Amino acid sequence: MKFFYFAVVAVAVSFSLNGCVNPRITNTSRSAVEQNLLTSAVERNICSMRFERFSGQTALVDYSFLASQADKEYIQAAFYIHLYRSGIKITADKENADIVIRLACGIHATDDISYNLGTPTLPIPLPYTDISFAIPEISLLKKISRTGTSRLNVLVTDAKNNDYLDSLSSVNSRTVYNNWIVFFFFPFTSRDVEFAEPGETTTHFF
């Protein structure tokens, strides 16, 4: 009987050492994956906006609708870069502006969902003892999918009389990062966002 208990515990320890893969290990409040998903989604949204008709004009940019967003500073910086590259000058004085551009963010968040083909963690008490252990989750195929979603809206008005000039409604973008586990201990990832190696530069969208 003692040999049986020893064998069961040995199997459980073996699974614990080989079958556990936790992709979300971070030393900061927000992981690099989460931040990359969100910033890449924002960059793709902004890159898709066309302001060529306002090239050569001076704009006052109103970011007051971004006040509740955690990454508002980065959204502002990315939008500034895109406007400059579109040939639009930026001013902080409405008297010197030809147009007013208002930027709003409807969605700026991540989601995650997990699929597992296998067995969940199974707690097992040892009969006639106070000892218990748990057989860890066993995954023949597991997918942890994380997505970043961004929705931006833009309104352009005349700076002098506040007349409507143009708008971009519900400009949407989504980014994906997947962790896979196949046959217990073969992890890999699939994604549509870039991670630069040391000394490399990623290809930006704006």
PDB file of C-alpha atoms in Angstrom:
ATOM      1  CA  MET A   1       0.000   0.000   0.000  1.00  0.00           C
ATOM      2  CA  LYS A   2       2.843   2.367   0.790  1.00  0.00           C
ATOM      3  CA  PHE A   3       4.336   1.669  -2.609  1.00  0.00           C
ATOM      4  CA  PHE A   4       0.989   2.547  -4.214  1.00  0.00           C
ATOM      5  CA  TYR A   5       0.873   5.908  -2.423  1.00  0.00           C
ATOM      6  CA  PHE A   6       4.466   6.604  -3.406  1.00  0.00           C
ATOM      7  CA  ALA A   7       3.732   5.788  -7.068  1.00  0.00           C
ATOM      8  CA  VAL A   8       0.671   8.033  -7.167  1.00  0.00           C
ATOM      9  CA  VAL A   9       2.562  10.961  -5.649  1.00  0.00           C
ATOM     10  CA  ALA A  10       5.475  10.416  -8.050  1.00  0.00           C
ATOM     11  CA  VAL A  11       3.136  10.544 -11.045  1.00  0.00           C
ATOM     12  CA  ALA A  12       1.508  13.712  -9.740  1.00  0.00           C
ATOM     13  CA  VAL A  13       4.883  15.397  -9.233  1.00  0.00           C
ATOM     14  CA  SER A  14       5.949  14.350 -12.715  1.00  0.00           C
ATOM     15  CA  PHE A  15       2.883  15.948 -14.260  1.00  0.00           C
ATOM     16  CA  SER A  16       3.436  19.069 -12.168  1.00  0.00           C
ATOM     17  CA  LEU A  17       6.959  19.456 -13.504  1.00  0.00           C
ATOM     18  CA  ASN A  18       6.135  18.758 -17.131  1.00  0.00           C
ATOM     19  CA  GLY A  19       2.548  19.712 -17.743  1.00  0.00           C
ATOM     20  CA  CYS A  20       2.196  23.220 -16.361  1.00  0.00           C
ATOM     21  CA  VAL A  21       2.692  26.154 -18.704  1.00  0.00           C
ATOM     22  CA  ASN A  22       1.570  29.598 -17.571  1.00  0.00           C
ATOM     23  CA  PRO A  23       2.136  32.181 -20.324  1.00  0.00           C
ATOM     24  CA  ARG A  24       1.250  35.238 -18.224  1.00  0.00           C
ATOM     25  CA  ILE A  25       4.328  35.911 -16.131  1.00  0.00           C
ATOM     26  CA  THR A  26       5.012  39.614 -15.679  1.00  0.00           C
ATOM     27  CA  ASN A  27       6.985  41.802 -13.304  1.00  0.00           C
ATOM     28  CA  THR A  28       4.932  44.902 -14.082  1.00  0.00           C
ATOM     29  CA  SER A  29       1.258  45.670 -13.630  1.00  0.00           C
ATOM     30  CA  ARG A  30       0.713  45.263 -17.395  1.00  0.00           C
ATOM     31  CA  SER A  31       2.581  42.701 -19.454  1.00  0.00           C
ATOM     32  CA  ALA A  32       4.497  43.491 -22.646  1.00  0.00           C
ATOM     33  CA  VAL A  33       2.002  41.374 -24.585  1.00  0.00           C
ATOM     34  CA  GLU A  34      -0.954  43.416 -23.300  1.00  0.00           C
ATOM     35  CA  GLN A  35       0.719  46.738 -24.070  1.00  0.00           C
ATOM     36  CA  ASN A  36       1.822  45.548 -27.513  1.00  0.00           C
ATOM     37  CA  LEU A  37      -1.701  44.396 -28.358  1.00  0.00           C
ATOM     38  CA  LEU A  38      -3.170  47.784 -27.432  1.00  0.00           C
ATOM     39  CA  THR A  39      -0.532  50.050 -28.977  1.00  0.00           C
ATOM     40  CA  SER A  40      -0.502  48.039 -32.210  1.00  0.00           C
ATOM     41  CA  ALA A  41      -4.297  48.233 -32.458  1.00  0.00           C
ATOM     42  CA  VAL A  42      -4.157  52.011 -31.962  1.00  0.00           C
ATOM     43  CA  GLU A  43      -1.386  52.393 -34.561  1.00  0.00           C
ATOM     44  CA  ARG A  44      -3.362  50.424 -37.144  1.00  0.00           C
ATOM     45  CA  ASN A  45      -6.449  52.524 -36.531  1.00  0.00           C
ATOM     46  CA  ILE A  46      -4.591  55.799 -36.861  1.00  0.00           C
ATOM     47  CA  CYS A  47      -2.699  54.618 -39.946  1.00  0.00           C
ATOM     48  CA  SER A  48      -6.001  53.957 -41.734  1.00  0.00           C
ATOM     49  CA  MET A  49      -7.179  57.570 -41.288  1.00  0.00           C
ATOM     50  CA  ARG A  50      -6.860  59.852 -44.300  1.00  0.00           C
ATOM     51  CA  PHE A  51      -6.364  63.602 -43.847  1.00  0.00           C
ATOM     52  CA  GLU A  52      -4.890  64.515 -47.237  1.00  0.00           C
ATOM     53  CA  ARG A  53      -7.649  67.038 -47.956  1.00  0.00           C
ATOM     54  CA  PHE A  54      -6.453  69.079 -44.955  1.00  0.00           C
ATOM     55  CA  SER A  55      -2.770  68.998 -45.894  1.00  0.00           C
ATOM     56  CA  GLY A  56      -1.134  72.405 -45.434  1.00  0.00           C
ATOM     57  CA  GLN A  57      -3.722  73.578 -42.903  1.00  0.00           C
ATOM     58  CA  THR A  58      -3.143  74.304 -39.218  1.00  0.00           C
ATOM     59  CA  ALA A  59      -5.103  72.286 -36.682  1.00  0.00           C
ATOM     60  CA  LEU A  60      -5.999  72.588 -33.029  1.00  0.00           C
ATOM     61  CA  VAL A  61      -6.351  69.020 -31.703  1.00  0.00           C
ATOM     62  CA  ASP A  62      -8.855  68.429 -28.908  1.00  0.00           C
ATOM     63  CA  TYR A  63      -8.127  65.324 -26.826  1.00  0.00           C
ATOM     64  CA  SER A  64     -10.649  65.982 -24.049  1.00  0.00           C
ATOM     65  CA  PHE A  65     -12.665  62.878 -25.010  1.00  0.00           C
ATOM     66  CA  LEU A  66      -9.624  60.695 -24.224  1.00  0.00           C
ATOM     67  CA  ALA A  67      -9.538  61.681 -20.563  1.00  0.00           C
ATOM     68  CA  SER A  68     -10.739  58.286 -19.300  1.00  0.00           C
ATOM     69  CA  GLN A  69      -8.286  56.166 -21.313  1.00  0.00           C
ATOM     70  CA  ALA A  70      -5.249  54.651 -19.587  1.00  0.00           C
ATOM     71  CA  ASP A  71      -3.002  55.091 -22.641  1.00  0.00           C
ATOM     72  CA  LYS A  72      -4.208  58.532 -23.677  1.00  0.00           C
ATOM     73  CA  GLU A  73      -0.670  59.952 -23.868  1.00  0.00           C
ATOM     74  CA  TYR A  74       0.435  57.314 -26.340  1.00  0.00           C
ATOM     75  CA  ILE A  75      -2.734  57.703 -28.417  1.00  0.00           C
ATOM     76  CA  GLN A  76      -2.095  61.457 -28.568  1.00  0.00           C
ATOM     77  CA  ALA A  77       1.547  61.007 -29.561  1.00  0.00           C
ATOM     78  CA  ALA A  78       0.715  58.495 -32.310  1.00  0.00           C
ATOM     79  CA  PHE A  79      -2.042  60.784 -33.635  1.00  0.00           C
ATOM     80  CA  TYR A  80       0.303  63.802 -33.650  1.00  0.00           C
ATOM     81  CA  ILE A  81       2.858  61.882 -35.700  1.00  0.00           C
ATOM     82  CA  HIS A  82       0.212  60.827 -38.204  1.00  0.00           C
ATOM     83  CA  LEU A  83      -1.116  64.368 -38.586  1.00  0.00           C
ATOM     84  CA  TYR A  84       2.357  65.772 -39.187  1.00  0.00           C
ATOM     85  CA  ARG A  85       3.035  63.082 -41.762  1.00  0.00           C
ATOM     86  CA  SER A  86      -0.269  64.010 -43.422  1.00  0.00           C
ATOM     87  CA  GLY A  87       1.005  67.559 -43.879  1.00  0.00           C
ATOM     88  CA  ILE A  88      -1.075  69.149 -41.110  1.00  0.00           C
ATOM     89  CA  LYS A  89       0.485  71.716 -38.804  1.00  0.00           C
ATOM     90  CA  ILE A  90      -0.395  71.665 -35.100  1.00  0.00           C
ATOM     91  CA  THR A  91      -1.115  74.667 -32.911  1.00  0.00           C
ATOM     92  CA  ALA A  92      -2.257  75.148 -29.327  1.00  0.00           C
ATOM     93  CA  ASP A  93      -3.894  78.513 -30.147  1.00  0.00           C
ATOM     94  CA  LYS A  94      -7.361  78.362 -31.713  1.00  0.00           C
ATOM     95  CA  GLU A  95      -6.883  81.842 -33.165  1.00  0.00           C
ATOM     96  CA  ASN A  96      -4.116  80.467 -35.378  1.00  0.00           C
ATOM     97  CA  ALA A  97      -6.002  77.311 -36.365  1.00  0.00           C
ATOM     98  CA  ASP A  98      -7.842  76.639 -39.623  1.00  0.00           C
ATOM     99  CA  ILE A  99      -9.510  73.485 -38.328  1.00  0.00           C
ATOM    100  CA  VAL A 100     -10.273  71.740 -35.031  1.00  0.00           C
ATOM    101  CA  ILE A 101      -9.791  67.973 -34.848  1.00  0.00           C
ATOM    102  CA  ARG A 102     -11.468  66.100 -31.996  1.00  0.00           C
ATOM    103  CA  LEU A 103     -10.362  62.532 -31.264  1.00  0.00           C
ATOM    104  CA  ALA A 104     -12.490  60.142 -29.206  1.00  0.00           C
ATOM    105  CA  CYS A 105     -11.794  56.563 -28.156  1.00  0.00           C
ATOM    106  CA  GLY A 106     -14.746  54.207 -27.752  1.00  0.00           C
ATOM    107  CA  ILE A 107     -12.845  50.978 -27.038  1.00  0.00           C
ATOM    108  CA  HIS A 108      -9.318  50.484 -25.751  1.00  0.00           C
ATOM    109  CA  ALA A 109      -9.109  47.146 -23.983  1.00  0.00           C
ATOM    110  CA  THR A 110      -7.869  43.576 -24.009  1.00  0.00           C
ATOM    111  CA  ASP A 111      -9.808  40.337 -23.685  1.00  0.00           C
ATOM    112  CA  ASP A 112      -8.740  36.751 -23.196  1.00  0.00           C
ATOM    113  CA  ILE A 113     -10.382  33.386 -23.681  1.00  0.00           C
ATOM    114  CA  SER A 114      -9.059  29.885 -23.063  1.00  0.00           C
ATOM    115  CA  TYR A 115      -9.892  26.564 -24.708  1.00  0.00           C
ATOM    116  CA  ASN A 116      -8.650  23.250 -23.348  1.00  0.00           C
ATOM    117  CA  LEU A 117      -9.000  19.761 -24.829  1.00  0.00           C
ATOM    118  CA  GLY A 118      -8.020  17.624 -21.874  1.00  0.00           C
ATOM    119  CA  THR A 119      -8.721  17.401 -18.154  1.00  0.00           C
ATOM    120  CA  PRO A 120      -8.884  20.171 -15.541  1.00  0.00           C
ATOM    121  CA  THR A 121      -6.916  20.183 -12.296  1.00  0.00           C
ATOM    122  CA  LEU A 122      -8.101  17.225 -10.190  1.00  0.00           C
ATOM    123  CA  PRO A 123      -7.725  17.327  -6.376  1.00  0.00           C
ATOM    124  CA  ILE A 124      -7.226  13.810  -4.960  1.00  0.00           C
ATOM    125  CA  PRO A 125      -7.164  12.985  -1.226  1.00  0.00           C
ATOM    126  CA  LEU A 126      -5.181   9.920  -0.163  1.00  0.00           C
ATOM    127  CA  PRO A 127      -7.403   7.399   1.629  1.00  0.00           C
ATOM    128  CA  TYR A 128      -6.884   6.956   5.377  1.00  0.00           C
ATOM    129  CA  THR A 129      -4.497   9.931   5.545  1.00  0.00           C
ATOM    130  CA  ASP A 130      -4.601  13.688   5.914  1.00  0.00           C
ATOM    131  CA  ILE A 131      -2.518  14.016   2.758  1.00  0.00           C
ATOM    132  CA  SER A 132      -3.970  15.286  -0.482  1.00  0.00           C
ATOM    133  CA  PHE A 133      -2.529  16.376  -3.795  1.00  0.00           C
ATOM    134  CA  ALA A 134      -3.768  17.617  -7.129  1.00  0.00           C
ATOM    135  CA  ILE A 135      -3.160  16.231 -10.570  1.00  0.00           C
ATOM    136  CA  PRO A 136      -2.503  19.353 -12.680  1.00  0.00           C
ATOM    137  CA  GLU A 137      -4.374  20.257 -15.783  1.00  0.00           C
ATOM    138  CA  ILE A 138      -3.570  17.921 -18.672  1.00  0.00           C
ATOM    139  CA  SER A 139      -3.861  19.481 -22.121  1.00  0.00           C
ATOM    140  CA  LEU A 140      -3.890  17.538 -25.342  1.00  0.00           C
ATOM    141  CA  LEU A 141      -4.547  20.870 -27.026  1.00  0.00           C
ATOM    142  CA  LYS A 142      -4.892  24.203 -25.253  1.00  0.00           C
ATOM    143  CA  LYS A 143      -5.282  27.680 -26.679  1.00  0.00           C
ATOM    144  CA  ILE A 144      -5.109  30.913 -24.690  1.00  0.00           C
ATOM    145  CA  SER A 145      -6.139  33.743 -26.973  1.00  0.00           C
ATOM    146  CA  ARG A 146      -5.601  37.409 -26.069  1.00  0.00           C
ATOM    147  CA  THR A 147      -6.935  40.243 -28.191  1.00  0.00           C
ATOM    148  CA  GLY A 148      -6.521  44.004 -28.160  1.00  0.00           C
ATOM    149  CA  THR A 149      -9.352  46.135 -29.527  1.00  0.00           C
ATOM    150  CA  SER A 150      -9.343  49.819 -30.418  1.00  0.00           C
ATOM    151  CA  ARG A 151     -12.184  52.002 -31.697  1.00  0.00           C
ATOM    152  CA  LEU A 152     -11.528  55.643 -32.559  1.00  0.00           C
ATOM    153  CA  ASN A 153     -13.757  58.448 -33.811  1.00  0.00           C
ATOM    154  CA  VAL A 154     -12.664  61.744 -35.355  1.00  0.00           C
ATOM    155  CA  LEU A 155     -14.557  64.982 -35.929  1.00  0.00           C
ATOM    156  CA  VAL A 156     -13.139  67.844 -38.009  1.00  0.00           C
ATOM    157  CA  THR A 157     -14.731  71.295 -37.821  1.00  0.00           C
ATOM    158  CA  ASP A 158     -13.895  74.791 -39.044  1.00  0.00           C
ATOM    159  CA  ALA A 159     -11.985  76.688 -36.364  1.00  0.00           C
ATOM    160  CA  LYS A 160     -13.654  80.020 -37.117  1.00  0.00           C
ATOM    161  CA  ASN A 161     -17.365  79.134 -37.253  1.00  0.00           C
ATOM    162  CA  ASN A 162     -17.408  75.502 -35.976  1.00  0.00           C
ATOM    163  CA  ASP A 163     -18.956  74.207 -39.211  1.00  0.00           C
ATOM    164  CA  TYR A 164     -18.767  70.480 -39.867  1.00  0.00           C
ATOM    165  CA  LEU A 165     -16.041  69.511 -42.340  1.00  0.00           C
ATOM    166  CA  ASP A 166     -15.457  65.786 -41.997  1.00  0.00           C
ATOM    167  CA  SER A 167     -15.686  62.815 -39.634  1.00  0.00           C
ATOM    168  CA  LEU A 168     -14.453  59.270 -39.237  1.00  0.00           C
ATOM    169  CA  SER A 169     -16.815  57.065 -37.255  1.00  0.00           C
ATOM    170  CA  SER A 170     -15.999  53.774 -35.552  1.00  0.00           C
ATOM    171  CA  VAL A 171     -12.524  53.163 -36.962  1.00  0.00           C
ATOM    172  CA  ASN A 172     -11.847  49.680 -35.575  1.00  0.00           C
ATOM    173  CA  SER A 173      -8.801  47.467 -35.247  1.00  0.00           C
ATOM    174  CA  ARG A 174      -8.047  44.227 -33.420  1.00  0.00           C
ATOM    175  CA  THR A 175      -4.769  42.490 -32.612  1.00  0.00           C
ATOM    176  CA  VAL A 176      -4.252  38.859 -31.568  1.00  0.00           C
ATOM    177  CA  TYR A 177      -1.705  36.922 -29.513  1.00  0.00           C
ATOM    178  CA  ASN A 178      -2.246  33.177 -29.022  1.00  0.00           C
ATOM    179  CA  ASN A 179      -0.470  30.745 -26.703  1.00  0.00           C
ATOM    180  CA  TRP A 180      -0.768  27.083 -27.698  1.00  0.00           C
ATOM    181  CA  ILE A 181       0.069  23.912 -25.779  1.00  0.00           C
ATOM    182  CA  VAL A 182       0.097  20.595 -27.667  1.00  0.00           C
ATOM    183  CA  PHE A 183       0.408  17.186 -26.007  1.00  0.00           C
ATOM    184  CA  PHE A 184       1.129  18.441 -22.485  1.00  0.00           C
ATOM    185  CA  PHE A 185       4.488  20.168 -22.968  1.00  0.00           C
ATOM    186  CA  PHE A 186       4.948  21.596 -26.470  1.00  0.00           C
ATOM    187  CA  PRO A 187       4.159  25.341 -26.200  1.00  0.00           C
ATOM    188  CA  PHE A 188       4.311  27.820 -29.075  1.00  0.00           C
ATOM    189  CA  THR A 189       2.743  31.150 -30.017  1.00  0.00           C
ATOM    190  CA  SER A 190       0.972  32.678 -32.998  1.00  0.00           C
ATOM    191  CA  ARG A 191       0.324  36.410 -33.308  1.00  0.00           C
ATOM    192  CA  ASP A 192      -0.201  39.338 -35.646  1.00  0.00           C
ATOM    193  CA  VAL A 193       1.894  41.829 -33.642  1.00  0.00           C
ATOM    194  CA  GLU A 194       5.667  42.263 -33.750  1.00  0.00           C
ATOM    195  CA  PHE A 195       8.221  41.884 -30.979  1.00  0.00           C
ATOM    196  CA  ALA A 196      11.644  43.309 -31.751  1.00  0.00           C
ATOM    197  CA  GLU A 197      14.763  41.415 -30.758  1.00  0.00           C
ATOM    198  CA  PRO A 198      17.557  43.385 -29.022  1.00  0.00           C
ATOM    199  CA  GLY A 199      19.091  45.748 -31.548  1.00  0.00           C
ATOM    200  CA  GLU A 200      16.154  45.417 -33.980  1.00  0.00           C
ATOM    201  CA  THR A 201      13.390  47.867 -34.831  1.00  0.00           C
ATOM    202  CA  THR A 202       9.809  46.801 -35.511  1.00  0.00           C
ATOM    203  CA  THR A 203       7.900  47.966 -38.563  1.00  0.00           C
ATOM    204  CA  HIS A 204       5.450  50.575 -37.344  1.00  0.00           C
ATOM    205  CA  PHE A 205       2.055  51.199 -38.862  1.00  0.00           C
ATOM    206  CA  PHE A 206       2.261  54.996 -38.890  1.00  0.00           C
TER     207      PHE A 206
END
